[in-house]
Short mmCIF file of C-alpha atoms in Angstrom, two decimals:
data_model
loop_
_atom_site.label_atom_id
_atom_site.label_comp_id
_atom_site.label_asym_id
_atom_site.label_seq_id
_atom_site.Cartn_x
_atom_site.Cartn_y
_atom_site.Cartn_z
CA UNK A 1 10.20 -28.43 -6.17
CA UNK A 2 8.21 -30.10 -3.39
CA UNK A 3 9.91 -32.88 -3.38
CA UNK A 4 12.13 -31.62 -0.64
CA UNK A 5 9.49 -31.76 1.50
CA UNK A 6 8.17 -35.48 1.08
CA UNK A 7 10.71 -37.02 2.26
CA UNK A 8 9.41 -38.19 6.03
CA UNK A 9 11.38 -35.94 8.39
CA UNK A 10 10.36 -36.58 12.45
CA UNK A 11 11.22 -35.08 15.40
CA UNK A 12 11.20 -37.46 18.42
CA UNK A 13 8.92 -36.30 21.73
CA UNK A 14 12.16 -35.93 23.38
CA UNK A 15 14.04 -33.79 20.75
CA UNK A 16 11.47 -31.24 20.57
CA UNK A 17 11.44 -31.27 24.76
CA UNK A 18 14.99 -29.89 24.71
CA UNK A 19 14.95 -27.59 21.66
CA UNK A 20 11.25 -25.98 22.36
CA UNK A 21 11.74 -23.61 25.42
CA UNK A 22 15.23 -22.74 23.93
CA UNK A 23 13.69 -21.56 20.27
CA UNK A 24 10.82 -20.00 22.56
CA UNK A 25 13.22 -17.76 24.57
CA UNK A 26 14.93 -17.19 21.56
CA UNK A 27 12.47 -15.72 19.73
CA UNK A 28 11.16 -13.76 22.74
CA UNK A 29 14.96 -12.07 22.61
CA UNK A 30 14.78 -11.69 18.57
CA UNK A 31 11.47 -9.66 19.39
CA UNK A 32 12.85 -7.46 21.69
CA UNK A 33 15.88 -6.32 19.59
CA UNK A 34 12.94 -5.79 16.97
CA UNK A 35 10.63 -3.49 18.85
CA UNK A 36 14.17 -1.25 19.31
CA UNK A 37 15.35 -1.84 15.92
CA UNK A 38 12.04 -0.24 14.12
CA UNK A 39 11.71 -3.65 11.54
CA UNK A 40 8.44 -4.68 10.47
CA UNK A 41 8.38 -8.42 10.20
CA UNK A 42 5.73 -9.96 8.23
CA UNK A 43 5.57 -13.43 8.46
CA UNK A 44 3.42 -15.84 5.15
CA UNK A 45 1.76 -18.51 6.36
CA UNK A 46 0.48 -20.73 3.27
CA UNK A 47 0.96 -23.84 1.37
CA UNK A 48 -1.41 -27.24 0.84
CA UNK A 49 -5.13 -27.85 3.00
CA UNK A 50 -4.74 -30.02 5.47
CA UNK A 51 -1.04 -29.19 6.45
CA UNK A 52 -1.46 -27.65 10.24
CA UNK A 53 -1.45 -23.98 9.24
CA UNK A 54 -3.84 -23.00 11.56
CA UNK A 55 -1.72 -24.84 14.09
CA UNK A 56 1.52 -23.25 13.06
CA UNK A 57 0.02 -19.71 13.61
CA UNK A 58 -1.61 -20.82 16.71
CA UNK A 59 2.23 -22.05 17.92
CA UNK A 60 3.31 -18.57 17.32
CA UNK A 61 1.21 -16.99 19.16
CA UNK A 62 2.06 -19.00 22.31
CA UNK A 63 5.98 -18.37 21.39
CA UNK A 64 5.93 -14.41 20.86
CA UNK A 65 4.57 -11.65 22.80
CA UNK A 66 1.27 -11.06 22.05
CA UNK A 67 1.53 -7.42 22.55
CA UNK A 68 3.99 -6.95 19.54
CA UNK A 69 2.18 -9.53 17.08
CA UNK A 70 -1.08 -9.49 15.61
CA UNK A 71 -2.91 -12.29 13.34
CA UNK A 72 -4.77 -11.85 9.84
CA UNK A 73 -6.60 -14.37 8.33
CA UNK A 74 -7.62 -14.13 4.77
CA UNK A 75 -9.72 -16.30 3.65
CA UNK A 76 -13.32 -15.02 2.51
CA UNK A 77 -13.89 -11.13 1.57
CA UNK A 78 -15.90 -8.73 3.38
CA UNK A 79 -18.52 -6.22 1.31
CA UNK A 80 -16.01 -3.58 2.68
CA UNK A 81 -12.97 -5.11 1.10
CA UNK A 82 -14.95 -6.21 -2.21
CA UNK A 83 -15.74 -2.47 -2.99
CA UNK A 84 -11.99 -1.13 -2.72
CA UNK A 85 -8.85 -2.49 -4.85
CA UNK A 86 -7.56 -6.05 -4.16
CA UNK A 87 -4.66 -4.88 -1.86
CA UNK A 88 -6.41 -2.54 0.18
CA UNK A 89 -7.16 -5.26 2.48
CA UNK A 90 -3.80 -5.89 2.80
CA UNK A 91 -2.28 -2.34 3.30
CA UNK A 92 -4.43 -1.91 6.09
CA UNK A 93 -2.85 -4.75 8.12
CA UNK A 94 0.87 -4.08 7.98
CA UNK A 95 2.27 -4.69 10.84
CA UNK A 96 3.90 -1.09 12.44
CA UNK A 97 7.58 -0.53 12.40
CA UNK A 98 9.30 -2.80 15.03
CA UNK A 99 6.14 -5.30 15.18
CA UNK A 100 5.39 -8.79 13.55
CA UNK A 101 2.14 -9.73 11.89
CA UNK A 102 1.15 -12.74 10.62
CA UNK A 103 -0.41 -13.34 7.16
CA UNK A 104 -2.76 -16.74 7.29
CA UNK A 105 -3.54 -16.42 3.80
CA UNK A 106 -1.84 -13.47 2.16
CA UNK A 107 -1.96 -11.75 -1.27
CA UNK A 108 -0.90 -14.69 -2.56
CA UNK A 109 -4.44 -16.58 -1.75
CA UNK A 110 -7.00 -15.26 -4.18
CA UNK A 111 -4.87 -15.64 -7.32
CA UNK A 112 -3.84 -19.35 -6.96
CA UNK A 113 -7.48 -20.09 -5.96
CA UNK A 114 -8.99 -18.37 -9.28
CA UNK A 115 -6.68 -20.17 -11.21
CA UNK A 116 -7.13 -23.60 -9.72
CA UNK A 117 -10.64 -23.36 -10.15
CA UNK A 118 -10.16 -21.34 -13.80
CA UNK A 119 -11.22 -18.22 -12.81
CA UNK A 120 -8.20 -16.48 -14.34
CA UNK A 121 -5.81 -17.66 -17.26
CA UNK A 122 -2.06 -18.21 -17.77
CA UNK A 123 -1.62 -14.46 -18.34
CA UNK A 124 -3.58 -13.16 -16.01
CA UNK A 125 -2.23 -15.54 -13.03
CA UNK A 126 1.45 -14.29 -14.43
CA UNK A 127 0.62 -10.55 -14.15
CA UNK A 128 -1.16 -11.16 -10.44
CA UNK A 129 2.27 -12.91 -9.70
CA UNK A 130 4.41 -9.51 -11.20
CA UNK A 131 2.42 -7.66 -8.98
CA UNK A 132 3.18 -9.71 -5.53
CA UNK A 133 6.77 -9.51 -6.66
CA UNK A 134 6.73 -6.12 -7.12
CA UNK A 135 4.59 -5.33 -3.82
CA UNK A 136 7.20 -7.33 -1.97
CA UNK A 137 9.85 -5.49 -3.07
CA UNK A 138 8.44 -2.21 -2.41
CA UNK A 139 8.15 -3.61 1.39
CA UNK A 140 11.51 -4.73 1.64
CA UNK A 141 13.05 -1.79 0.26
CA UNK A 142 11.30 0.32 3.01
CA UNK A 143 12.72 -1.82 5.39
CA UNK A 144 10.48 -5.01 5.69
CA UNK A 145 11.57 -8.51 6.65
CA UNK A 146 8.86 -10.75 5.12
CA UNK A 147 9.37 -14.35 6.19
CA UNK A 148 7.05 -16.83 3.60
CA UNK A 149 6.47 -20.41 4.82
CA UNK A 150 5.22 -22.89 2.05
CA UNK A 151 3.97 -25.92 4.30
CA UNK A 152 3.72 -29.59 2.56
CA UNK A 153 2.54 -32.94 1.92
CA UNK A 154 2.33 -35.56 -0.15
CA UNK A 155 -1.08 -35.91 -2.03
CA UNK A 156 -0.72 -39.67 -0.02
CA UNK A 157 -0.84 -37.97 3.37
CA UNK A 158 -3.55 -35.71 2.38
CA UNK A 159 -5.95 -38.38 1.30
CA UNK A 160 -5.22 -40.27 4.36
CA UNK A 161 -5.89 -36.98 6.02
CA UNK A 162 -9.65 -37.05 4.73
CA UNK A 163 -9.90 -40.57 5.19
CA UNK A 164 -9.65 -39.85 8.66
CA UNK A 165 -11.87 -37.10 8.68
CA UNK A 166 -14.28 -39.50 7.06
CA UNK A 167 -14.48 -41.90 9.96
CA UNK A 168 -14.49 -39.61 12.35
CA UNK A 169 -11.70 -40.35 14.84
CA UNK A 170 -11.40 -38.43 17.90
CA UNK A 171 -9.14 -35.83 16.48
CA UNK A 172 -11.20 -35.69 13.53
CA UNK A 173 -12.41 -31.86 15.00
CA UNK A 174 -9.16 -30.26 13.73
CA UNK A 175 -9.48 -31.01 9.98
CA UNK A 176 -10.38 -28.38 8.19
CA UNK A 177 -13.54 -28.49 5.90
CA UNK A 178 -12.19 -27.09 2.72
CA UNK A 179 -10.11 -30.29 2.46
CA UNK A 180 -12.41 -31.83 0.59
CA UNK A 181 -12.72 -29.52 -1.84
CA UNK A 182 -8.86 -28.48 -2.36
CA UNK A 183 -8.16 -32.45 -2.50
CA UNK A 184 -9.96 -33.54 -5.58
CA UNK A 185 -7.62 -30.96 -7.43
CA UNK A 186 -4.08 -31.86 -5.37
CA UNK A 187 -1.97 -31.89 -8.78
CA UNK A 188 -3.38 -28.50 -10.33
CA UNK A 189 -3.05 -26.60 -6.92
CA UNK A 190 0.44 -27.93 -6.52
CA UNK A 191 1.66 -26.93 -10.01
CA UNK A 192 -0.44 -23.51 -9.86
CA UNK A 193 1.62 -23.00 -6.38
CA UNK A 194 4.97 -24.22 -7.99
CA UNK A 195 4.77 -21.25 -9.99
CA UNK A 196 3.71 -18.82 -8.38
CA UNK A 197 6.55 -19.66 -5.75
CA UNK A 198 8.87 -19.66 -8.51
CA UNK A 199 8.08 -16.33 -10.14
CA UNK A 200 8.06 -14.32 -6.34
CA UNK A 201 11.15 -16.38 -4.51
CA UNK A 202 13.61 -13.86 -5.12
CA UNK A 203 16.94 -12.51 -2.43
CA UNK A 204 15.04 -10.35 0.06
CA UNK A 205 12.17 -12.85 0.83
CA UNK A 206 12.81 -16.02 0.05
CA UNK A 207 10.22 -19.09 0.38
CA UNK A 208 11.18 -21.65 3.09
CA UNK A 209 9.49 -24.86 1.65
CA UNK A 210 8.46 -26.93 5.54
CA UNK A 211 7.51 -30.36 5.80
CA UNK A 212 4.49 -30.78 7.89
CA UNK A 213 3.67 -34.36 8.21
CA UNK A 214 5.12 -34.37 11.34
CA UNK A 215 3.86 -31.54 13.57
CA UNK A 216 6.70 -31.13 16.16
CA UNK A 217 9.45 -31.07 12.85
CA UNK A 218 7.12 -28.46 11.18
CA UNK A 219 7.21 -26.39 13.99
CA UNK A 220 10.87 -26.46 14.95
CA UNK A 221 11.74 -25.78 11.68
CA UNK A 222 9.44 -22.86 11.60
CA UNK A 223 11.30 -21.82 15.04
CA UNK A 224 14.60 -22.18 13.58
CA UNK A 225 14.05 -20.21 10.18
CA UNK A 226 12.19 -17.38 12.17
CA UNK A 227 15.24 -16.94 14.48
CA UNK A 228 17.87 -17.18 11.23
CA UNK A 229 16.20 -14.63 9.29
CA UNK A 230 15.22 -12.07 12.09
CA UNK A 231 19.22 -12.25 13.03
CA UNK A 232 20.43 -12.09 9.60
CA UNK A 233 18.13 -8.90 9.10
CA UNK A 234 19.08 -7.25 12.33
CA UNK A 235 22.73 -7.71 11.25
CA UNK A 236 22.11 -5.96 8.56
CA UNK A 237 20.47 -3.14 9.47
CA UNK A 238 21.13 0.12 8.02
CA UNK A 239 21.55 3.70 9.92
CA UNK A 240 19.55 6.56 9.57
CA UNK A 241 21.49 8.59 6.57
CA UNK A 242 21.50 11.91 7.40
CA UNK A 243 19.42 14.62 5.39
CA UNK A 244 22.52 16.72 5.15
CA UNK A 245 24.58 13.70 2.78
CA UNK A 246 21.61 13.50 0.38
CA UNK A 247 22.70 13.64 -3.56
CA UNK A 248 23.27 17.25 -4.58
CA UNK A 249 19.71 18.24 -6.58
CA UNK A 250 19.84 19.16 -10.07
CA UNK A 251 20.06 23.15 -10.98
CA UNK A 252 17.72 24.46 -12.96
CA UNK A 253 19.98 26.83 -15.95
CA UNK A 254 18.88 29.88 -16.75
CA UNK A 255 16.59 30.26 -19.13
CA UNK A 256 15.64 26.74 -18.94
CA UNK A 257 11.92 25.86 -20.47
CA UNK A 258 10.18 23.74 -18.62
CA UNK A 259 6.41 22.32 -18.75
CA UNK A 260 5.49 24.44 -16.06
CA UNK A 261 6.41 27.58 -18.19
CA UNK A 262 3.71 26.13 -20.99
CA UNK A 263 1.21 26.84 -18.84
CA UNK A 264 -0.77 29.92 -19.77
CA UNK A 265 -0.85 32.13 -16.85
CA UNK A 266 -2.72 35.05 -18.06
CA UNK A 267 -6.09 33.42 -18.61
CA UNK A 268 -9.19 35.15 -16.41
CA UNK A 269 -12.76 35.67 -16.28
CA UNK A 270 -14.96 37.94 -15.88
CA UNK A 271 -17.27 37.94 -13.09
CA UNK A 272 -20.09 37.00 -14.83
CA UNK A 273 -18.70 34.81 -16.74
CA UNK A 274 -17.44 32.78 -13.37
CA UNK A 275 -20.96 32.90 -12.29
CA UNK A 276 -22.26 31.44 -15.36
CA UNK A 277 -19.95 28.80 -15.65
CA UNK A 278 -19.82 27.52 -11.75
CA UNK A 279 -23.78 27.10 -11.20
CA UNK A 280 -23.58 24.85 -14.71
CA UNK A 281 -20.56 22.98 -13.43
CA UNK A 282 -21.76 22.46 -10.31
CA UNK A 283 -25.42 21.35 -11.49
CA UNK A 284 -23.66 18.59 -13.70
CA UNK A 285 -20.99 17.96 -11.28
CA UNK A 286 -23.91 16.89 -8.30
CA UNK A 287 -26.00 14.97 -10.89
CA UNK A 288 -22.81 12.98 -12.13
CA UNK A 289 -21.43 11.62 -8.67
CA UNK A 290 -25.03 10.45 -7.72
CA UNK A 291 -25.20 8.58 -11.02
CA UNK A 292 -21.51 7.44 -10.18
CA UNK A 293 -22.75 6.57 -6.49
CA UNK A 294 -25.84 4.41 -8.29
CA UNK A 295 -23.31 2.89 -10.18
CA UNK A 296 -20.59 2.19 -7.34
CA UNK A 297 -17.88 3.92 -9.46
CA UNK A 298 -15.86 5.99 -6.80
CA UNK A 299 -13.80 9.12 -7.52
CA UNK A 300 -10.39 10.08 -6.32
CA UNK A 301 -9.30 13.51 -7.02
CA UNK A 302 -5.85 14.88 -5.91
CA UNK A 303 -4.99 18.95 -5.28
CA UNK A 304 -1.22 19.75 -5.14
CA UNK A 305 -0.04 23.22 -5.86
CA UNK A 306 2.53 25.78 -5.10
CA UNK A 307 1.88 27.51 -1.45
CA UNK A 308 -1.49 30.01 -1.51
CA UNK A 309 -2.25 28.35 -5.34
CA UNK A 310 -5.96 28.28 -4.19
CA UNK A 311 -5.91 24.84 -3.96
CA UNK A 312 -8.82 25.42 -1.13
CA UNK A 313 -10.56 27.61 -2.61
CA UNK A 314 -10.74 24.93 -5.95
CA UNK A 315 -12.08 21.83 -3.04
CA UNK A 316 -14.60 24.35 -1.33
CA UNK A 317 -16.33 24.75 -4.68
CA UNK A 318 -16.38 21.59 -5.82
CA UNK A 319 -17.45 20.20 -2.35
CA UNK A 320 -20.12 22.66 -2.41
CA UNK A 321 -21.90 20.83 -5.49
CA UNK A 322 -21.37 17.78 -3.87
CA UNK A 323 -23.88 16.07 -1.87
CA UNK A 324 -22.35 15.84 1.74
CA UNK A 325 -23.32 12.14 2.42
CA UNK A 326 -21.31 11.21 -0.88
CA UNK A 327 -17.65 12.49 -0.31
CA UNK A 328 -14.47 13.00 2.14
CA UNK A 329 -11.91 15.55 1.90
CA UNK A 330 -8.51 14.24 3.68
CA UNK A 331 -6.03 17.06 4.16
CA UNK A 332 -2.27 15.69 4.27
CA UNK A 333 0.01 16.67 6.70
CA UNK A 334 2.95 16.11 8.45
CA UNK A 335 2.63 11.94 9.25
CA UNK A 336 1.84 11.26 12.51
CA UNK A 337 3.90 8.75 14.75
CA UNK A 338 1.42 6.31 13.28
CA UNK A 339 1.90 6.91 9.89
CA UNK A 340 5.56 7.23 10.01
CA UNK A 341 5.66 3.30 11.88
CA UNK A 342 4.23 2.59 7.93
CA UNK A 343 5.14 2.38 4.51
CA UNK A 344 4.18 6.26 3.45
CA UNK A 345 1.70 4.84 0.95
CA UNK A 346 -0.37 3.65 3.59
CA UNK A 347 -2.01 6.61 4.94
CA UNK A 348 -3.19 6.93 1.67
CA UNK A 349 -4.38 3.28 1.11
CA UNK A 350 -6.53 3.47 4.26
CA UNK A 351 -8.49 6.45 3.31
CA UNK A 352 -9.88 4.84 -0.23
CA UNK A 353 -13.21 5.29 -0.71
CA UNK A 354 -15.95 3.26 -0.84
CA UNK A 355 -17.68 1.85 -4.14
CA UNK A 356 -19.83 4.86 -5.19
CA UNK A 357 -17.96 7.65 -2.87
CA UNK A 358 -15.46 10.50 -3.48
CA UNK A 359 -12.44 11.28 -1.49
CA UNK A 360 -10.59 14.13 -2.24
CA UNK A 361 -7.27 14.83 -1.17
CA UNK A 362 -5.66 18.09 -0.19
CA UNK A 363 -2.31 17.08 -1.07
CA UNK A 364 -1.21 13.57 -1.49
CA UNK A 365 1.45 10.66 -1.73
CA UNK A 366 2.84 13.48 -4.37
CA UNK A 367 4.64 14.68 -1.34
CA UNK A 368 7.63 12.12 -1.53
CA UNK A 369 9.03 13.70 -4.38
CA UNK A 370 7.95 17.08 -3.71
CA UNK A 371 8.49 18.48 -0.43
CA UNK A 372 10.33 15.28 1.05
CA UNK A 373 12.69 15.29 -1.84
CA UNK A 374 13.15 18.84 -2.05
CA UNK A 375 13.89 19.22 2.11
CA UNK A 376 15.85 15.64 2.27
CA UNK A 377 13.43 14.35 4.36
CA UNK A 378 13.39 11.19 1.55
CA UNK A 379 16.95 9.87 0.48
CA UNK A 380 17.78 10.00 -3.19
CA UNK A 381 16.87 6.66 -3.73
CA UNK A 382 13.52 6.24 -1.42
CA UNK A 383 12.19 9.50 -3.80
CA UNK A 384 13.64 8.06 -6.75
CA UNK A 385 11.82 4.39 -6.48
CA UNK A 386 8.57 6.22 -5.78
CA UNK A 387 7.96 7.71 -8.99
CA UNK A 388 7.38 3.53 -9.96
CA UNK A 389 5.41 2.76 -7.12
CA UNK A 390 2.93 6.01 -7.40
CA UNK A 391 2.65 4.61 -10.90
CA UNK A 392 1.46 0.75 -9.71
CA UNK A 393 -1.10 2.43 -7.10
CA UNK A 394 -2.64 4.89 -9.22
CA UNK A 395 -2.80 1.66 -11.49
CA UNK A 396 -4.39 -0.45 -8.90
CA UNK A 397 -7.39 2.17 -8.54
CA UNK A 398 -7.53 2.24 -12.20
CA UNK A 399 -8.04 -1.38 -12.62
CA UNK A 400 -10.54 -1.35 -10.09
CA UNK A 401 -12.61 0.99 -11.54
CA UNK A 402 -11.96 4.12 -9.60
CA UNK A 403 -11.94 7.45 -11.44
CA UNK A 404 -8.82 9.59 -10.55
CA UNK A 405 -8.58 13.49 -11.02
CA UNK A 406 -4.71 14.68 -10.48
CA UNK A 407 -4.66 18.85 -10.35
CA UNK A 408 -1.73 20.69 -10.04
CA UNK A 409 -2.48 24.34 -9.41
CA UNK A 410 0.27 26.68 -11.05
CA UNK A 411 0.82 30.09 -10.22
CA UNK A 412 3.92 32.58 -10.71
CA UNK A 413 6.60 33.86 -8.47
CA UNK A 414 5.39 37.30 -8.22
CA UNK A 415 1.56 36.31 -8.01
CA UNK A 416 2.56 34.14 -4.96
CA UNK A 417 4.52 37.13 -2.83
CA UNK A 418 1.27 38.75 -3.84
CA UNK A 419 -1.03 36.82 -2.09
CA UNK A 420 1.80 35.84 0.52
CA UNK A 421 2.07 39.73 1.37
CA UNK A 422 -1.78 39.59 1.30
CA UNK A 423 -2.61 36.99 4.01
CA UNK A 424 -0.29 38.97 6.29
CA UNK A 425 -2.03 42.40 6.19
CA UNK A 426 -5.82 40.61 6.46
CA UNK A 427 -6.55 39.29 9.95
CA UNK A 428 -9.06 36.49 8.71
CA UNK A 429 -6.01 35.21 6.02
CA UNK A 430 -3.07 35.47 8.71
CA UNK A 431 -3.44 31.88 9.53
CA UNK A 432 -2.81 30.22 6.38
CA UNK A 433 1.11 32.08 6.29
CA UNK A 434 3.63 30.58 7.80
CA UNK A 435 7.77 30.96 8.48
CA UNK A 436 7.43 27.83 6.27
CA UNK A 437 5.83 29.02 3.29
CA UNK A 438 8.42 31.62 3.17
CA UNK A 439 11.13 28.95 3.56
CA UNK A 440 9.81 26.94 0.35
CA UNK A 441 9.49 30.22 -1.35
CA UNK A 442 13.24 30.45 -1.17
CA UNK A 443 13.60 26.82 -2.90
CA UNK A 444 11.42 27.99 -5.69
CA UNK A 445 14.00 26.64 -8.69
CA UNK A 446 14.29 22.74 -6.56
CA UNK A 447 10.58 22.74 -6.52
CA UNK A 448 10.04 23.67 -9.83
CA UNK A 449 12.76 20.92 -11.10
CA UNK A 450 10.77 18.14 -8.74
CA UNK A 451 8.02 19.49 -10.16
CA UNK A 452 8.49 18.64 -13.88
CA UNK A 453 9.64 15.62 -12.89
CA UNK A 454 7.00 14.24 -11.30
CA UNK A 455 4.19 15.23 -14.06
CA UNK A 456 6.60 13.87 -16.95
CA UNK A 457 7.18 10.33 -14.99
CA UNK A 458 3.49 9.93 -12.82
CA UNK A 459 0.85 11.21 -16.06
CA UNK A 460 -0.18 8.20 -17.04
CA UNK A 461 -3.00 7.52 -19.65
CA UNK A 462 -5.42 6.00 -16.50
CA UNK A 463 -3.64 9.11 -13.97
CA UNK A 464 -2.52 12.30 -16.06
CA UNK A 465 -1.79 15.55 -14.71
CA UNK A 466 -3.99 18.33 -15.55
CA UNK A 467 -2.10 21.77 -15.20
CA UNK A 468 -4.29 24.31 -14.02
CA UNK A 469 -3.35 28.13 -14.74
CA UNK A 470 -3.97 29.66 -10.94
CA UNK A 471 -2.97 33.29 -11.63
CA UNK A 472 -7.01 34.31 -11.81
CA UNK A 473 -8.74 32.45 -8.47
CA UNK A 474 -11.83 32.37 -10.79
CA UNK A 475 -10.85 30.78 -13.81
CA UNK A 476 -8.70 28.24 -11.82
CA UNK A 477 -12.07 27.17 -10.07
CA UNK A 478 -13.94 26.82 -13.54
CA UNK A 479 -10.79 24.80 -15.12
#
């Protein structure tokens, strides 16, 4: 595979004099069509030590606008990044709609490195490779350009590389220090990368294998493959589809079972019985999240629920056996301009809690194929393809370590214009009924089909549902 890029290409002083300020105008245009064009462009910088990465990203930053680019460098791991899944790190640099970022080092880093130095296995290294693939794809079917640049050289050139370093030229203060180390292992890092380019170059993001022996060829080529692909995506851009020619939803026939109608609806307590019950759950519930914080196992715990399902009521008590310093309720909204520039799995990437802590959502990344399905504010197929990727994040926590709670709060029709009629008459409840709650009272059968859907393809053995009866406010608190 790399021997396309051993094979001496130059670029004379004089052919990269002409061809430089064009590519750099160039590209200055490409990024102005993308600011207006909303495409995120995330651009891989990666390949052998020793072949003028740093340089390459450095030469990008003098081509582009530096107020619609931003670098990350990943290299080492902050205790921040250590206590939170492997990908949180990179969620929380995405470049925004219409922006570029560059990647030095990118998710692709930490598993060649652990295999190279047999950290990981064969099977392990193949499932950390599934995973980029399937990240990547996830991006790109949101609407990402990714752009990955493999740079090369000959294990010759690299040696000669360190021999320089060794006597200690004047340019010698450019070479970076880990080429000593990634040297003595050229052939295992080479075949380890071989792969891992093999099993992740697929249509939408490509590798571009580049040359770098020769610095002003590397970066001309980098130029010219930027340009290509940032085109080539912009000419294939695809409108805004309008909510109103979204796929038809499924009916719901009458008389239809579904798992929402095995929930049993007419369980209560008594009063006494609720006061029995929450000042033992409670006393176990504060005693098991500091042993969890002792421990650094965090806790994610998600609320959904039909409208006035108590799904506040449910986090108020539980918060209140929690020890404040220990936990953060996030309560999910419309997105913001910020979030919507994103993937909508970000918003909920960024919030993960630290080893030991407890976040608790008030609704969730549930919402794609819920209310954004249900109002066709998600096309068929961006609701569809989510079911998947809910499934690899809740996995990702999992594998991590974190413990994740998933409650949907079920009440019926009639018990819901109950409390709906209720809020209105009480002054101190008016606030929490809206024209909106009405509206998505009126969609009651779409919900309930989106509904069964998403417990029968998101409860997973390391994420299942737990359906909560939420007729009786008191015995939905205990459950």
């Amino acid at each position: 595979m790399f021997e396309v890029a051993e094979l001496g290409s130059k670029v004379s002083k004089q052919e990269f004099a002409e061809e430089e300020p064009q590519l750099h105008t160039k590209l200055l245009e490409m990024q102005r069509v993308l600011r207006d064009s909303g495409i995120p462009v995330i651009i891989i910088v990666s390949g052998v030590e020793g072949a003028g990465k740093g340089e390459i990203v450095n030469r990008l930053n003098e081509w582009l606008d530096t107020r619609g680019i931003k670098t990350h460098a990943f290299w080492d791991e902050s205790d921040e990044e250590l206590e939170r899944p492997a990908y949180w790190r990179f969620w929380r640099c995405l470049p925004p709609r219409g922006t570029i970022g560059i990647m030095f080092g990118s998710w692709y880093t930490r598993p060649i490195i652990s295999h190279v130095f047999g950290e990981t296995d064969e099977t392990r290294f193949d499932l950390q490779l599934e995973r980029i693939a399937e990240f990547e794809r996830m991006l790109t079917d949101d609407g990402a350009l990714i752009i990955k640049f493999w740079f090369h050289m000959s294990q010759k050139e690299q040696e000669k590389r360190l021999r320089k370093e060794n006597k200690q030229g004047k340019n010698d203060w450019k070479v970076s220090p880990l080429l000593k180390k990634f040297s003595r292992r050229f052939e295992l890092f080479t075949s380890t990368s071989e792969r891992a380019i093999r099993m992740t170059d697929h249509g939408e993001c490509p590798w571009h294998i580049v040359e770098a022996v020769d610095p002003r060829y590397r970066d001309l080529t980098v130029g010219r493959i930027l340009v290509h692909a940032i085109e080539q995506r912009i000419s294939k851009q695809i409108p805004a589809v309008s909510r109103t020619t979204a796929t038809t939803e499924k009916v719901l026939p009458a008389g239809k079972s579904t798992i929402l109608d095995q929930v049993d609806l007419d369980r209560t307590l008594t009063d006494k019985e609720y006061r029995k019950l929450l000042d033992r759950y409670q006393r176990q519930i504060y005693k098991l999240t500091w042993a969890a914080w002792e421990k650094k196992r965090s806790s994610i715990a998600v609320f959904e629920g039909w409208d006035a399902a108590g799904k506040g009521g449910g986090i108020r008590r539980l918060t209140a056996a929690i020890d404040a310093r220990l936990y953060k309720v996030i309560s999910i909204a419309s997105p913001t301009d910020e979030e919507k520039a994103q993937h909508y799995l970000w918003r909920f990437w960024r919030y993960l809690p630290r080893a030991g802590y407890v976040t608790i959502y008030d609704r969730s990344w549930y919402g794609r194929v819920l209310v954004e399905r249900v109002e066709k504010f998600a096309r068929t197929e961006e609701w569809n393809r989510a079911f998947q990727e809910i499934n690899d994040f809740e996995a990702q926590l999992h594998e991590h370590g974190i413990i994740i709670s998933k409650f949907w709060i079920h009440i019926g029709k009639d018990e819901q214009l109950r409390r709906f009629k209720e809020r209105e008459t009480i002054p101190w409840k008016a606030h929490k009924i809206t024209e909106e709650d009405w509206r998505n009272r009126d969609k009651w059968n779409a919900y309930k089909i989106a509904i069964t859907d998403m417990v029968s393809r998101t409860s997973t053995q390391q994420a299942p549902w737990s359906l909560v009866p939420g007729n009786d406010k008191k015995y939905t608190r205990i459950e």
